[in-house]
């Protein structure tokens, strides 16, 4: 049902929407058929960033954290920036920052080729793993889209590329083979500590509150961008230490002697693998209970064997039904199919409305919720339940 306030013709009103809105949405089609001007979010980002110094971060995963790190470093050091991010940064409790200079940091989304509206001065590509095959068909076509994105870099621009990706640029990673790299990575008091090297600048004992080698690598990219803008290394070090992370990106919500609860947005097998690795590094001796909500029927179908393999490395898994988002069901593709392929013993499917009571009874010592759907509505109830368990 369309609200009354939108019933009249408003040709001078711009309506911005994202690809997450289904094409058959009644509200979207009301605007389309009633003379409103409509643009995708990616088009608006292209318009806003045009004429500005644009730092764009792309990748099938890692882009939200990396772009948020860059925006924080630029803000915390006083360099300044405007930023349009894909998650709520804990430092600012927002996904939008407004600066006073001409620099804009944007998360460049590969879905639906949205990032091709951008022409960055500095670009980062964090990953190019197969995903969104409902749009691209196969990995080759996904890669072609990233090549086009890289080609849109301005003539004197800089491209930072995760080590091992098939793009020509300044490589970054966690091995000495990368032009920008972290070394001496270790855990201290629950944080990851490392040194940064790029052949010219060394920053020692950087302290990162976001766990995992993948987040250290994200930080290396963010540091490289900041150095390329002329920001002082010690100011960068201070900013990295004060970065509190992004909501639903490896967010520790409960940390008591009885229970640890971590929530993460991971919804791709590689993201799950990186998340599990980080959990194991921090809490190697604890039994890991995972609640996972698969996201999209097509993604579950396309990567079901990989999902099953990664999930089977947990000690216990509770599966929710697939979150459809913009999709209609696909016959035979469901959480039961995924459960049957998982090799661990302690596994079950549970209705979303029953999960809270199940977890109260289980009283897990280490709980991880993962997924990109409406699993986020369980976060606060689970947090409260474990805090008072």
PDB file of N, CA, C and O in Angstrom, residues 291-335:
ATOM      1  N   UNK A 291      25.490 -19.920  14.279  1.00  0.00           N
ATOM      2  CA  UNK A 291      24.147 -19.775  13.713  1.00  0.00           C
ATOM      3  C   UNK A 291      24.330 -19.100  12.352  1.00  0.00           C
ATOM      4  O   UNK A 291      24.849 -17.980  12.278  1.00  0.00           O
ATOM      5  N   UNK A 292      23.917 -19.781  11.296  1.00  0.00           N
ATOM      6  CA  UNK A 292      24.132 -19.252   9.937  1.00  0.00           C
ATOM      7  C   UNK A 292      22.811 -19.153   9.194  1.00  0.00           C
ATOM      8  O   UNK A 292      22.032 -20.110   9.158  1.00  0.00           O
ATOM      9  N   UNK A 293      22.588 -17.989   8.604  1.00  0.00           N
ATOM     10  CA  UNK A 293      21.425 -17.786   7.739  1.00  0.00           C
ATOM     11  C   UNK A 293      21.914 -17.621   6.302  1.00  0.00           C
ATOM     12  O   UNK A 293      22.503 -16.595   5.950  1.00  0.00           O
ATOM     13  N   UNK A 294      21.719 -18.624   5.442  1.00  0.00           N
ATOM     14  CA  UNK A 294      22.114 -18.472   4.033  1.00  0.00           C
ATOM     15  C   UNK A 294      21.391 -17.285   3.396  1.00  0.00           C
ATOM     16  O   UNK A 294      20.239 -16.992   3.736  1.00  0.00           O
ATOM     17  N   UNK A 295      22.069 -16.607   2.481  1.00  0.00           N
ATOM     18  CA  UNK A 295      21.524 -15.411   1.846  1.00  0.00           C
ATOM     19  C   UNK A 295      21.411 -15.649   0.347  1.00  0.00           C
ATOM     20  O   UNK A 295      22.419 -15.860  -0.330  1.00  0.00           O
ATOM     21  N   UNK A 296      20.216 -15.657  -0.165  1.00  0.00           N
ATOM     22  CA  UNK A 296      19.869 -15.855  -1.576  1.00  0.00           C
ATOM     23  C   UNK A 296      19.869 -17.338  -1.964  1.00  0.00           C
ATOM     24  O   UNK A 296      20.774 -18.092  -1.611  1.00  0.00           O
ATOM     25  N   UNK A 297      18.854 -17.717  -2.701  1.00  0.00           N
ATOM     26  CA  UNK A 297      18.760 -19.075  -3.219  1.00  0.00           C
ATOM     27  C   UNK A 297      19.861 -19.332  -4.245  1.00  0.00           C
ATOM     28  O   UNK A 297      20.454 -20.414  -4.278  1.00  0.00           O
ATOM     29  N   UNK A 298      20.132 -18.333  -5.106  1.00  0.00           N
ATOM     30  CA  UNK A 298      21.153 -18.536  -6.148  1.00  0.00           C
ATOM     31  C   UNK A 298      22.534 -18.702  -5.538  1.00  0.00           C
ATOM     32  O   UNK A 298      23.306 -19.564  -5.967  1.00  0.00           O
ATOM     33  N   UNK A 299      22.876 -17.889  -4.536  1.00  0.00           N
ATOM     34  CA  UNK A 299      24.210 -18.001  -3.925  1.00  0.00           C
ATOM     35  C   UNK A 299      24.351 -19.352  -3.209  1.00  0.00           C
ATOM     36  O   UNK A 299      25.400 -19.993  -3.298  1.00  0.00           O
ATOM     37  N   UNK A 300      23.297 -19.775  -2.530  1.00  0.00           N
ATOM     38  CA  UNK A 300      23.335 -21.076  -1.856  1.00  0.00           C
ATOM     39  C   UNK A 300      23.522 -22.196  -2.872  1.00  0.00           C
ATOM     40  O   UNK A 300      24.337 -23.109  -2.680  1.00  0.00           O
ATOM     41  N   UNK A 301      22.779 -22.125  -3.967  1.00  0.00           N
ATOM     42  CA  UNK A 301      22.893 -23.140  -5.029  1.00  0.00           C
ATOM     43  C   UNK A 301      24.292 -23.154  -5.650  1.00  0.00           C
ATOM     44  O   UNK A 301      24.906 -24.208  -5.833  1.00  0.00           O
ATOM     45  N   UNK A 302      24.809 -21.965  -5.971  1.00  0.00           N
ATOM     46  CA  UNK A 302      26.071 -21.873  -6.701  1.00  0.00           C
ATOM     47  C   UNK A 302      27.276 -22.289  -5.866  1.00  0.00           C
ATOM     48  O   UNK A 302      28.281 -22.765  -6.414  1.00  0.00           O
ATOM     49  N   UNK A 303      27.210 -22.118  -4.531  1.00  0.00           N
ATOM     50  CA  UNK A 303      28.377 -22.377  -3.683  1.00  0.00           C
ATOM     51  C   UNK A 303      28.069 -23.373  -2.564  1.00  0.00           C
ATOM     52  O   UNK A 303      28.739 -23.372  -1.534  1.00  0.00           O
ATOM     53  N   UNK A 304      27.085 -24.226  -2.772  1.00  0.00           N
ATOM     54  CA  UNK A 304      26.612 -25.079  -1.683  1.00  0.00           C
ATOM     55  C   UNK A 304      27.703 -26.011  -1.153  1.00  0.00           C
ATOM     56  O   UNK A 304      27.819 -26.226   0.063  1.00  0.00           O
ATOM     57  N   UNK A 305      28.538 -26.560  -2.019  1.00  0.00           N
ATOM     58  CA  UNK A 305      29.604 -27.456  -1.561  1.00  0.00           C
ATOM     59  C   UNK A 305      30.637 -26.701  -0.735  1.00  0.00           C
ATOM     60  O   UNK A 305      31.141 -27.213   0.276  1.00  0.00           O
ATOM     61  N   UNK A 306      30.962 -25.482  -1.157  1.00  0.00           N
ATOM     62  CA  UNK A 306      31.922 -24.665  -0.406  1.00  0.00           C
ATOM     63  C   UNK A 306      31.345 -24.246   0.944  1.00  0.00           C
ATOM     64  O   UNK A 306      32.051 -24.254   1.959  1.00  0.00           O
ATOM     65  N   UNK A 307      30.065 -23.861   0.951  1.00  0.00           N
ATOM     66  CA  UNK A 307      29.412 -23.528   2.220  1.00  0.00           C
ATOM     67  C   UNK A 307      29.467 -24.722   3.174  1.00  0.00           C
ATOM     68  O   UNK A 307      29.804 -24.581   4.357  1.00  0.00           O
ATOM     69  N   UNK A 308      29.119 -25.899   2.671  1.00  0.00           N
ATOM     70  CA  UNK A 308      29.091 -27.106   3.504  1.00  0.00           C
ATOM     71  C   UNK A 308      30.470 -27.416   4.071  1.00  0.00           C
ATOM     72  O   UNK A 308      30.605 -27.774   5.252  1.00  0.00           O
ATOM     73  N   UNK A 309      31.489 -27.252   3.256  1.00  0.00           N
ATOM     74  CA  UNK A 309      32.861 -27.549   3.693  1.00  0.00           C
ATOM     75  C   UNK A 309      33.295 -26.623   4.821  1.00  0.00           C
ATOM     76  O   UNK A 309      33.855 -27.071   5.827  1.00  0.00           O
ATOM     77  N   UNK A 310      33.039 -25.317   4.655  1.00  0.00           N
ATOM     78  CA  UNK A 310      33.454 -24.356   5.677  1.00  0.00           C
ATOM     79  C   UNK A 310      32.645 -24.538   6.953  1.00  0.00           C
ATOM     80  O   UNK A 310      33.197 -24.564   8.060  1.00  0.00           O
ATOM     81  N   UNK A 311      31.339 -24.654   6.830  1.00  0.00           N
ATOM     82  CA  UNK A 311      30.485 -24.804   8.011  1.00  0.00           C
ATOM     83  C   UNK A 311      30.819 -26.067   8.795  1.00  0.00           C
ATOM     84  O   UNK A 311      30.685 -26.100  10.021  1.00  0.00           O
ATOM     85  N   UNK A 312      31.287 -27.092   8.113  1.00  0.00           N
ATOM     86  CA  UNK A 312      31.623 -28.352   8.774  1.00  0.00           C
ATOM     87  C   UNK A 312      32.846 -28.243   9.669  1.00  0.00           C
ATOM     88  O   UNK A 312      33.127 -29.159  10.457  1.00  0.00           O
ATOM     89  N   UNK A 313      33.586 -27.137   9.574  1.00  0.00           N
ATOM     90  CA  UNK A 313      34.755 -26.948  10.448  1.00  0.00           C
ATOM     91  C   UNK A 313      34.364 -26.402  11.815  1.00  0.00           C
ATOM     92  O   UNK A 313      35.206 -26.325  12.710  1.00  0.00           O
ATOM     93  N   UNK A 314      33.120 -25.999  11.985  1.00  0.00           N
ATOM     94  CA  UNK A 314      32.644 -25.553  13.298  1.00  0.00           C
ATOM     95  C   UNK A 314      32.355 -26.776  14.168  1.00  0.00           C
ATOM     96  O   UNK A 314      32.298 -27.913  13.684  1.00  0.00           O
ATOM     97  N   UNK A 315      32.185 -26.540  15.459  1.00  0.00           N
ATOM     98  CA  UNK A 315      31.849 -27.649  16.360  1.00  0.00           C
ATOM     99  C   UNK A 315      30.354 -27.947  16.359  1.00  0.00           C
ATOM    100  O   UNK A 315      29.945 -29.089  16.539  1.00  0.00           O
ATOM    101  N   UNK A 316      29.562 -26.915  16.151  1.00  0.00           N
ATOM    102  CA  UNK A 316      28.112 -27.060  16.144  1.00  0.00           C
ATOM    103  C   UNK A 316      27.514 -25.979  15.254  1.00  0.00           C
ATOM    104  O   UNK A 316      27.951 -24.827  15.306  1.00  0.00           O
ATOM    105  N   UNK A 317      26.531 -26.338  14.431  1.00  0.00           N
ATOM    106  CA  UNK A 317      25.915 -25.379  13.513  1.00  0.00           C
ATOM    107  C   UNK A 317      24.398 -25.442  13.631  1.00  0.00           C
ATOM    108  O   UNK A 317      23.804 -26.523  13.595  1.00  0.00           O
ATOM    109  N   UNK A 318      23.802 -24.261  13.760  1.00  0.00           N
ATOM    110  CA  UNK A 318      22.350 -24.110  13.694  1.00  0.00           C
ATOM    111  C   UNK A 318      22.040 -23.345  12.405  1.00  0.00           C
ATOM    112  O   UNK A 318      22.470 -22.201  12.246  1.00  0.00           O
ATOM    113  N   UNK A 319      21.340 -23.973  11.487  1.00  0.00           N
ATOM    114  CA  UNK A 319      21.011 -23.345  10.205  1.00  0.00           C
ATOM    115  C   UNK A 319      19.616 -22.731  10.258  1.00  0.00           C
ATOM    116  O   UNK A 319      18.661 -23.372  10.717  1.00  0.00           O
ATOM    117  N   UNK A 320      19.507 -21.495   9.784  1.00  0.00           N
ATOM    118  CA  UNK A 320      18.201 -20.895   9.548  1.00  0.00           C
ATOM    119  C   UNK A 320      17.804 -21.151   8.100  1.00  0.00           C
ATOM    120  O   UNK A 320      18.633 -21.553   7.272  1.00  0.00           O
ATOM    121  N   UNK A 321      16.555 -20.911   7.776  1.00  0.00           N
ATOM    122  CA  UNK A 321      16.129 -21.039   6.380  1.00  0.00           C
ATOM    123  C   UNK A 321      16.769 -19.936   5.544  1.00  0.00           C
ATOM    124  O   UNK A 321      17.190 -18.898   6.061  1.00  0.00           O
ATOM    125  N   UNK A 322      16.839 -20.147   4.248  1.00  0.00           N
ATOM    126  CA  UNK A 322      17.475 -19.195   3.335  1.00  0.00           C
ATOM    127  C   UNK A 322      16.717 -17.870   3.332  1.00  0.00           C
ATOM    128  O   UNK A 322      15.488 -17.845   3.218  1.00  0.00           O
ATOM    129  N   UNK A 323      17.473 -16.775   3.442  1.00  0.00           N
ATOM    130  CA  UNK A 323      16.863 -15.450   3.336  1.00  0.00           C
ATOM    131  C   UNK A 323      16.773 -15.095   1.853  1.00  0.00           C
ATOM    132  O   UNK A 323      17.788 -14.996   1.165  1.00  0.00           O
ATOM    133  N   UNK A 324      15.566 -14.871   1.316  1.00  0.00           N
ATOM    134  CA  UNK A 324      15.409 -14.733  -0.139  1.00  0.00           C
ATOM    135  C   UNK A 324      15.838 -13.376  -0.692  1.00  0.00           C
ATOM    136  O   UNK A 324      16.171 -13.278  -1.881  1.00  0.00           O
ATOM    137  N   UNK A 325      15.793 -12.319   0.142  1.00  0.00           N
ATOM    138  CA  UNK A 325      16.068 -10.946  -0.328  1.00  0.00           C
ATOM    139  C   UNK A 325      15.196 -10.650  -1.549  1.00  0.00           C
ATOM    140  O   UNK A 325      13.983 -10.701  -1.466  1.00  0.00           O
ATOM    141  N   UNK A 326      15.837 -10.423  -2.682  1.00  0.00           N
ATOM    142  CA  UNK A 326      15.116 -10.009  -3.897  1.00  0.00           C
ATOM    143  C   UNK A 326      14.635 -11.196  -4.728  1.00  0.00           C
ATOM    144  O   UNK A 326      14.057 -11.001  -5.798  1.00  0.00           O
ATOM    145  N   UNK A 327      14.891 -12.437  -4.279  1.00  0.00           N
ATOM    146  CA  UNK A 327      14.673 -13.601  -5.123  1.00  0.00           C
ATOM    147  C   UNK A 327      13.401 -14.377  -4.777  1.00  0.00           C
ATOM    148  O   UNK A 327      12.914 -14.332  -3.644  1.00  0.00           O
ATOM    149  N   UNK A 328      12.931 -15.125  -5.763  1.00  0.00           N
ATOM    150  CA  UNK A 328      11.878 -16.111  -5.559  1.00  0.00           C
ATOM    151  C   UNK A 328      12.541 -17.458  -5.269  1.00  0.00           C
ATOM    152  O   UNK A 328      13.678 -17.694  -5.676  1.00  0.00           O
ATOM    153  N   UNK A 329      11.855 -18.356  -4.573  1.00  0.00           N
ATOM    154  CA  UNK A 329      12.444 -19.662  -4.267  1.00  0.00           C
ATOM    155  C   UNK A 329      12.842 -20.432  -5.525  1.00  0.00           C
ATOM    156  O   UNK A 329      12.245 -20.268  -6.588  1.00  0.00           O
ATOM    157  N   UNK A 330      13.865 -21.271  -5.378  1.00  0.00           N
ATOM    158  CA  UNK A 330      14.293 -22.179  -6.441  1.00  0.00           C
ATOM    159  C   UNK A 330      14.001 -23.598  -5.960  1.00  0.00           C
ATOM    160  O   UNK A 330      14.434 -23.986  -4.868  1.00  0.00           O
ATOM    161  N   UNK A 331      13.274 -24.354  -6.745  1.00  0.00           N
ATOM    162  CA  UNK A 331      12.862 -25.702  -6.334  1.00  0.00           C
ATOM    163  C   UNK A 331      14.073 -26.559  -5.971  1.00  0.00           C
ATOM    164  O   UNK A 331      15.053 -26.632  -6.725  1.00  0.00           O
ATOM    165  N   UNK A 332      14.035 -27.177  -4.818  1.00  0.00           N
ATOM    166  CA  UNK A 332      15.100 -28.078  -4.381  1.00  0.00           C
ATOM    167  C   UNK A 332      16.251 -27.400  -3.683  1.00  0.00           C
ATOM    168  O   UNK A 332      17.142 -28.072  -3.148  1.00  0.00           O
ATOM    169  N   UNK A 333      16.276 -26.076  -3.686  1.00  0.00           N
ATOM    170  CA  UNK A 333      17.358 -25.335  -3.020  1.00  0.00           C
ATOM    171  C   UNK A 333      16.833 -24.815  -1.690  1.00  0.00           C
ATOM    172  O   UNK A 333      15.979 -23.922  -1.649  1.00  0.00           O
ATOM    173  N   UNK A 334      17.318 -25.402  -0.619  1.00  0.00           N
ATOM    174  CA  UNK A 334      16.859 -25.016   0.715  1.00  0.00           C
ATOM    175  C   UNK A 334      17.933 -25.357   1.746  1.00  0.00           C
ATOM    176  O   UNK A 334      18.976 -25.948   1.419  1.00  0.00           O
ATOM    177  N   UNK A 335      17.685 -24.989   2.989  1.00  0.00           N
ATOM    178  CA  UNK A 335      18.682 -25.229   4.036  1.00  0.00           C
ATOM    179  C   UNK A 335      18.869 -26.709   4.325  1.00  0.00           C
ATOM    180  O   UNK A 335      19.952 -27.131   4.744  1.00  0.00           O
TER     181      UNK A 335
END
